[in-house]
Short mmCIF file of C-alpha atoms and ligand atoms in Angstrom, two decimals:
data_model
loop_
_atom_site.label_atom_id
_atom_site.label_comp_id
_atom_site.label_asym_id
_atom_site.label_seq_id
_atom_site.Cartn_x
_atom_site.Cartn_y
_atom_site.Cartn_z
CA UNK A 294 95.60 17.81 124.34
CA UNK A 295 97.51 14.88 124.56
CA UNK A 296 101.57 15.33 124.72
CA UNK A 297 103.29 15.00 121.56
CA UNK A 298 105.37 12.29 123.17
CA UNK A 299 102.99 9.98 123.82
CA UNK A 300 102.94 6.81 121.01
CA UNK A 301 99.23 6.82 119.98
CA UNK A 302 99.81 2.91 118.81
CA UNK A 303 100.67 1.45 122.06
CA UNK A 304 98.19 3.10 123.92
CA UNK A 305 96.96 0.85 126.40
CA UNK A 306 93.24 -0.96 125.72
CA UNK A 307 92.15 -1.24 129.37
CA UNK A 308 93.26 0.87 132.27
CA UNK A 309 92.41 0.49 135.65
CA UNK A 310 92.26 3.09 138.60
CA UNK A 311 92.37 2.46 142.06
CA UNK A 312 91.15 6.16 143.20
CA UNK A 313 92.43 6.23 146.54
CA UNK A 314 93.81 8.94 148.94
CA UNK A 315 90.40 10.78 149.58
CA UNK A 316 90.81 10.55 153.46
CA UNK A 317 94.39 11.57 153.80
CA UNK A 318 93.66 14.45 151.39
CA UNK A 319 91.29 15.98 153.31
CA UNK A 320 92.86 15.47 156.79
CA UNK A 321 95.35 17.55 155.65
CA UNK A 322 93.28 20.31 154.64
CA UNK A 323 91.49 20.17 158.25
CA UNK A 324 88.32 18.60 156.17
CA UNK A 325 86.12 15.29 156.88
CA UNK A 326 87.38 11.83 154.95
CA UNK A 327 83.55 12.93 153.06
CA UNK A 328 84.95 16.35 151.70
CA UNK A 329 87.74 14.42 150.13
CA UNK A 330 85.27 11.91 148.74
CA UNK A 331 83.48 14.74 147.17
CA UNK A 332 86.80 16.05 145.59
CA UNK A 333 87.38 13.28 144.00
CA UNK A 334 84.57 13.38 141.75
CA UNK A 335 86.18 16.29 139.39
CA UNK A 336 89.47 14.12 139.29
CA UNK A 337 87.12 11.37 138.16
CA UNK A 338 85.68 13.34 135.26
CA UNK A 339 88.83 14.98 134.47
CA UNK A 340 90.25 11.33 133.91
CA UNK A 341 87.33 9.96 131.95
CA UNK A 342 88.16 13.45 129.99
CA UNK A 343 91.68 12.46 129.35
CA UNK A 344 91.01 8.53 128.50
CA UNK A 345 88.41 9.75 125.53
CA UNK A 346 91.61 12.26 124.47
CA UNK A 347 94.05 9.51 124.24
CA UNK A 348 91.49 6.79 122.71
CA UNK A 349 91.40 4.64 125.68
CA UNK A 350 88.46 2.04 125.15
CA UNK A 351 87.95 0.39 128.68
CA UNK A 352 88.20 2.55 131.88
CA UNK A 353 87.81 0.83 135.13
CA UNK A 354 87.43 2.82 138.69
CA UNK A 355 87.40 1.44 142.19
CA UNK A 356 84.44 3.15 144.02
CA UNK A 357 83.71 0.70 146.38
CA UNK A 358 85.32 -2.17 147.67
CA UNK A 359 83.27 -4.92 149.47
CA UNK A 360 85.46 -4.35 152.30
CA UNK A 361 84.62 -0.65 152.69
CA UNK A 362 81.67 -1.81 154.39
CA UNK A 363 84.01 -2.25 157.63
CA UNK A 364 84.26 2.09 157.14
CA UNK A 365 81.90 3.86 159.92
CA UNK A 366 78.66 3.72 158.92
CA UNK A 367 78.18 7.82 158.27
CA UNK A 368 81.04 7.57 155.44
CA UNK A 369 79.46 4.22 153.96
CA UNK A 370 76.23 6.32 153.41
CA UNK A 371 77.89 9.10 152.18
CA UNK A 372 79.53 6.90 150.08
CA UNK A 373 76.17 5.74 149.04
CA UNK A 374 74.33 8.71 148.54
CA UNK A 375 77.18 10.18 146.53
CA UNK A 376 77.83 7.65 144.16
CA UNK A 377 74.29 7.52 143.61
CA UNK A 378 73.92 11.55 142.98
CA UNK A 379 76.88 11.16 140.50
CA UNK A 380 74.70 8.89 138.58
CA UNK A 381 72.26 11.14 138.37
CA UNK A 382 73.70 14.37 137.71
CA UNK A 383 76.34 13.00 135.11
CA UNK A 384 75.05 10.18 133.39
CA UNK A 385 74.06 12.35 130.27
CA UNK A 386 77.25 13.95 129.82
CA UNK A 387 78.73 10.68 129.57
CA UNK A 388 76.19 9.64 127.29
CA UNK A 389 76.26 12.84 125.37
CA UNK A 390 80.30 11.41 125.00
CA UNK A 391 79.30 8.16 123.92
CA UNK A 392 80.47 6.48 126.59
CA UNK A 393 79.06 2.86 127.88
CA UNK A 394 78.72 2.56 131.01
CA UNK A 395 78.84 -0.55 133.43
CA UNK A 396 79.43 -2.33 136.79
CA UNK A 397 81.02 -4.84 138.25
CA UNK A 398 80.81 -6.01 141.97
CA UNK A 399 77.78 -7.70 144.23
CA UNK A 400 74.73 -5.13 143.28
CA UNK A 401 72.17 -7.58 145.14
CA UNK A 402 73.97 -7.23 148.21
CA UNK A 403 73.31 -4.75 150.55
CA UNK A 404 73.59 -2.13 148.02
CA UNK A 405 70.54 0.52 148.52
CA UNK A 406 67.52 -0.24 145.73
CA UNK A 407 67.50 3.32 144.77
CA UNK A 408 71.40 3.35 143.63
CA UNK A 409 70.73 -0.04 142.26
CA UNK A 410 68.08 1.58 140.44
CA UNK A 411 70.22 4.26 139.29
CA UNK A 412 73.27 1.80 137.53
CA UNK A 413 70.75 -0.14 135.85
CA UNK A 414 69.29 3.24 134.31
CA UNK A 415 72.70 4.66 133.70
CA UNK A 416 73.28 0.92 131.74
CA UNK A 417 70.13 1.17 130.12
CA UNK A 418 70.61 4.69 128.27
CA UNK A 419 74.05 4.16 127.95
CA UNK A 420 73.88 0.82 126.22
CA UNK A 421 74.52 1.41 122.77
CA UNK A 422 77.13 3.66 122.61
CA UNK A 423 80.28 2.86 121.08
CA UNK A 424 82.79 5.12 122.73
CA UNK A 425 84.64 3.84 125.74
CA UNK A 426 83.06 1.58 128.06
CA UNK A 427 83.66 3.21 131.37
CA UNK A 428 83.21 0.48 134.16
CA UNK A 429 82.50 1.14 137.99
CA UNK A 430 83.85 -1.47 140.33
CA UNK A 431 81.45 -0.59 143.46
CA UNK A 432 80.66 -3.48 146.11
CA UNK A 433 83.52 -5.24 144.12
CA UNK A 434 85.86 -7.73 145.75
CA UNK A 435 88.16 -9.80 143.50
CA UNK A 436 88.10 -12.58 145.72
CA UNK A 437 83.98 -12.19 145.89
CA UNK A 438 84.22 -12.22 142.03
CA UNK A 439 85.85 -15.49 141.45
CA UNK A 440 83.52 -17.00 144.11
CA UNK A 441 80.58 -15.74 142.22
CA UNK A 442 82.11 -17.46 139.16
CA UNK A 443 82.54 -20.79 141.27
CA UNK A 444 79.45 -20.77 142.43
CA UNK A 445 77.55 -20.22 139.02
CA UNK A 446 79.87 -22.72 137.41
CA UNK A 447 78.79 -25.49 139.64
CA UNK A 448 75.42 -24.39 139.51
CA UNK A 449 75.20 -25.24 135.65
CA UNK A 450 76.65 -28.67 136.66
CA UNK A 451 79.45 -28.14 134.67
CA UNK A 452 82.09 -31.28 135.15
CA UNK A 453 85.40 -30.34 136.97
CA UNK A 454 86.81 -31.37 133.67
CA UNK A 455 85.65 -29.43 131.56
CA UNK A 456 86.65 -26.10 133.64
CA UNK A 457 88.71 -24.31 131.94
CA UNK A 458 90.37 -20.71 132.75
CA UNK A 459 88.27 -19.92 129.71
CA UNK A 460 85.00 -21.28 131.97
CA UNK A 461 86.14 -18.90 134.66
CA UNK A 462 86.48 -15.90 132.62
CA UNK A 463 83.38 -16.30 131.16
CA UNK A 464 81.60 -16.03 134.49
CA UNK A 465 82.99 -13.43 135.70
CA UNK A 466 81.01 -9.77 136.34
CA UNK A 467 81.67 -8.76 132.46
CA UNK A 468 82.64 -11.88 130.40
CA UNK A 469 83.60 -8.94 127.63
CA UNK A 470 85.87 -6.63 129.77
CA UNK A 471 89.55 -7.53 128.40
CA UNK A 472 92.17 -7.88 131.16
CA UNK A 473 93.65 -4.60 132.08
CA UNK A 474 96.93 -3.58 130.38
CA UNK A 475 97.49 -1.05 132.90
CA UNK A 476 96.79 -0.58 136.71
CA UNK A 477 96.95 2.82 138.24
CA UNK A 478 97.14 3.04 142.42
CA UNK A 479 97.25 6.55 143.37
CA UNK A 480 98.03 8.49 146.88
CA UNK A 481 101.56 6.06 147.53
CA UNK A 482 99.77 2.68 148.43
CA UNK A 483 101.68 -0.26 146.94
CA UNK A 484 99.15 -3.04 146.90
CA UNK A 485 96.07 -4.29 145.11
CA UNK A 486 93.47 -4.30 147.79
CA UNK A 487 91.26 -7.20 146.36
CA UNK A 488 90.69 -5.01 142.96
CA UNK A 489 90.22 -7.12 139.69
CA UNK A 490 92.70 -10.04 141.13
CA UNK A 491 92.14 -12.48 138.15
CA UNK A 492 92.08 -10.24 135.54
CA UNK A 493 95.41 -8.09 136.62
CA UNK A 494 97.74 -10.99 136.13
CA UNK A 495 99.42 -9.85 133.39
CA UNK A 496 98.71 -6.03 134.15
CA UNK A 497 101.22 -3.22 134.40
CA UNK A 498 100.96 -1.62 137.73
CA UNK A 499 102.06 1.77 138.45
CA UNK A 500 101.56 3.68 141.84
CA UNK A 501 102.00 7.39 142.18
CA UNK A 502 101.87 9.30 145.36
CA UNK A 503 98.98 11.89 144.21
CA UNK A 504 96.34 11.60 146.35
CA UNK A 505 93.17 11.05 144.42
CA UNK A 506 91.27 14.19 144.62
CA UNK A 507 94.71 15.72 143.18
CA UNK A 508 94.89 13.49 140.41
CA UNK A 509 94.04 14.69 136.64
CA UNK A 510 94.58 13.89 132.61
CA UNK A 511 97.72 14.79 133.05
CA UNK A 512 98.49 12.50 135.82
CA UNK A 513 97.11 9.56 133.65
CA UNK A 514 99.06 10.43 130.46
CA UNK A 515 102.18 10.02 132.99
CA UNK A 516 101.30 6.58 133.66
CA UNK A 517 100.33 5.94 130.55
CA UNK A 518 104.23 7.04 129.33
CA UNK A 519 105.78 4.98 132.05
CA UNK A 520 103.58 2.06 130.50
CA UNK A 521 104.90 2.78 126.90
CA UNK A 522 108.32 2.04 128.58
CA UNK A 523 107.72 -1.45 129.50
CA UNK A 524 108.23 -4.52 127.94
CA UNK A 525 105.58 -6.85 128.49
CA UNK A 526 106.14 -10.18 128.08
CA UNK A 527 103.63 -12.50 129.16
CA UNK A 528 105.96 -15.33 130.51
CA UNK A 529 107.32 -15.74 126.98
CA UNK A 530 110.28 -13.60 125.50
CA UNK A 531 110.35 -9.89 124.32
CA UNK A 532 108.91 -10.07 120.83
CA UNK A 533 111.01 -7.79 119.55
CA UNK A 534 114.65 -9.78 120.76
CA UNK A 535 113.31 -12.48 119.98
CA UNK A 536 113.33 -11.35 116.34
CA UNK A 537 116.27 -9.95 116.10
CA UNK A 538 117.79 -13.60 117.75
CA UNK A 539 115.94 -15.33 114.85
CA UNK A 540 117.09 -13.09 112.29
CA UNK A 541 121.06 -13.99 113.49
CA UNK A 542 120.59 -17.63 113.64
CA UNK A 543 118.60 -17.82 110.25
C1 IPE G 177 89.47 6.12 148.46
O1 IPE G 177 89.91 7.01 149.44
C2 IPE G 177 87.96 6.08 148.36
C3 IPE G 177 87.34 4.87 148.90
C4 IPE G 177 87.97 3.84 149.37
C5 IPE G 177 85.91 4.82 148.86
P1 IPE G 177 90.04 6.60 150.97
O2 IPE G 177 88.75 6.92 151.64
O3 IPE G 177 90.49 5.19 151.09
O4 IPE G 177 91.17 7.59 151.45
P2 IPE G 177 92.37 7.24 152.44
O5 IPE G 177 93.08 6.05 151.86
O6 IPE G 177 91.77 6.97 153.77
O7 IPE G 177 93.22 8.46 152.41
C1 IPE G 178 90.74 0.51 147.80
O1 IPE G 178 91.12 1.48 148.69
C2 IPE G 178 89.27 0.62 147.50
C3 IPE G 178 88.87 1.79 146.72
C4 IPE G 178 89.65 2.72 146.25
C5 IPE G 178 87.45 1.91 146.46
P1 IPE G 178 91.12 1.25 150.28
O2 IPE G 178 91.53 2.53 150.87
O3 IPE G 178 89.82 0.67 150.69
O4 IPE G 178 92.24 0.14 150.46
P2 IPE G 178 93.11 -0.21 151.74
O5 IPE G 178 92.15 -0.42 152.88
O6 IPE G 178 94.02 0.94 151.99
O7 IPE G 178 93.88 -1.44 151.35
MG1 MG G 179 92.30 4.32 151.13
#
């Protein structure tokens, strides 16, 4: 259910989660860093849960970052193998929910065939649905992104004139994914962490100290009310002053 407080108009279009914390949460519990990698998979579909409650329409989650590769190589492959059974044992239910589901991040680079193999179905069956699109940043790297952009924008010989921020958007992973209005950072880390760095420039960013495996609906329909209680701006004025100012000078 989602709280009675919570203004279903101003519901934010995009939200994006940096699902971190995994680590810490199980060293506490005396457990490998893999344990709490495993926990976090029912936060994850708790979440997606609570984003189709509230009638959120883009859902982005940070699986793996293209500098998680510096992470010992038994948690990389467990990291691997994971995301890859999570694929396979849930892609229907998402389906079944109408979900879409995509990626963004470096698939042809170093990422194993058979997980490749495994997006590209999960795209595939997935494609027409018209729920949320639910988008997995895995061997993603905001910095890697924009020089993926560079690169294909100079290899369509397009003249340094002609590039626009519009150019740049268009060739990046998703050309359709709208900026995030909201950014999510669980388990008390207050930075970015190369996630989505062009499109978060006008994002709202909220951290909370749950550790990921801890986190649930509930836990997004928090941020989500903190959200409602900005004013965003964009570098111009509040719309809403700025009426009122016109309405006493007119
Ligand atoms: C986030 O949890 C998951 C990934 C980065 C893959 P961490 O593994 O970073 O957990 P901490 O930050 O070490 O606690
Ligand atoms: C960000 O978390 C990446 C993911 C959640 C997948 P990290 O744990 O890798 O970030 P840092 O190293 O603390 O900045
Ligand atoms: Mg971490």
């Amino acid at each position: 259910m989602v709280p009675a407080d919570l203004d279903p108009t101003r519901v934010p279009v995009h939200v994006a989660l940096v699902m971190d914390g995994n680590g810490r949460w199980a060293e506490q519990r005396g457990l490998k860093r893999t344990d709490g990698h495993a926990a976090g998979e029912e936060a994850l579909f708790d979440t997606v849960e609570g984003a189709l409650d509230l009638g959120i329409e883009w859902l982005t989650v940070y699986a793996f970052s293209t500098e998680n590769w510096k992470r010992p190589p038994d948690e990389v492959r467990y990291l691997m193998g994971f995301n890859e059974s999570i694929l396979r044992r849930r892609r229907d239910e998402l389906h079944e929910r109408n979900v879409r589901m995509r990626f963004v991040g470096r698939r042809g680079w170093r990422v194993p065939k058979r997980l490749v193999r495994r997006m590209d179905e999960s795209i595939e069956l997935t494609r027409a649905n018209t729920g949320m699109t639910f988008t997995i940043a895995f061997n993603y790297g905001g910095r890697a992104e924009i020089v993926d952009a560079v690169q294909a924008i100079v290899a369509e010989g397009v003249p340094a004139d002609k590039i626009t921020e519009a150019t740049i958007r268009r060739h990046l992973y998703d050309p359709e994914m709208p900026d995030p209005d909201l950014m999510v950072r669980t388990s008390g880390e207050y930075r970015i962490s190369n996630y989505l760095l062009w499109e978060i420039a006008y994002s709202e960013l909220v951290f909370t100290e749950v550790l990921w495996p801890d986190f649930r609906r509930e836990h997004l329909f928090d941020a989500v009310r903190e959200y409602q209680q900005r004013t965003r701006r964009f570098g111009g004025l509040d719309a809403e002053r700025d009426r009122k100012r016109r309405s006493r000078s007119g």
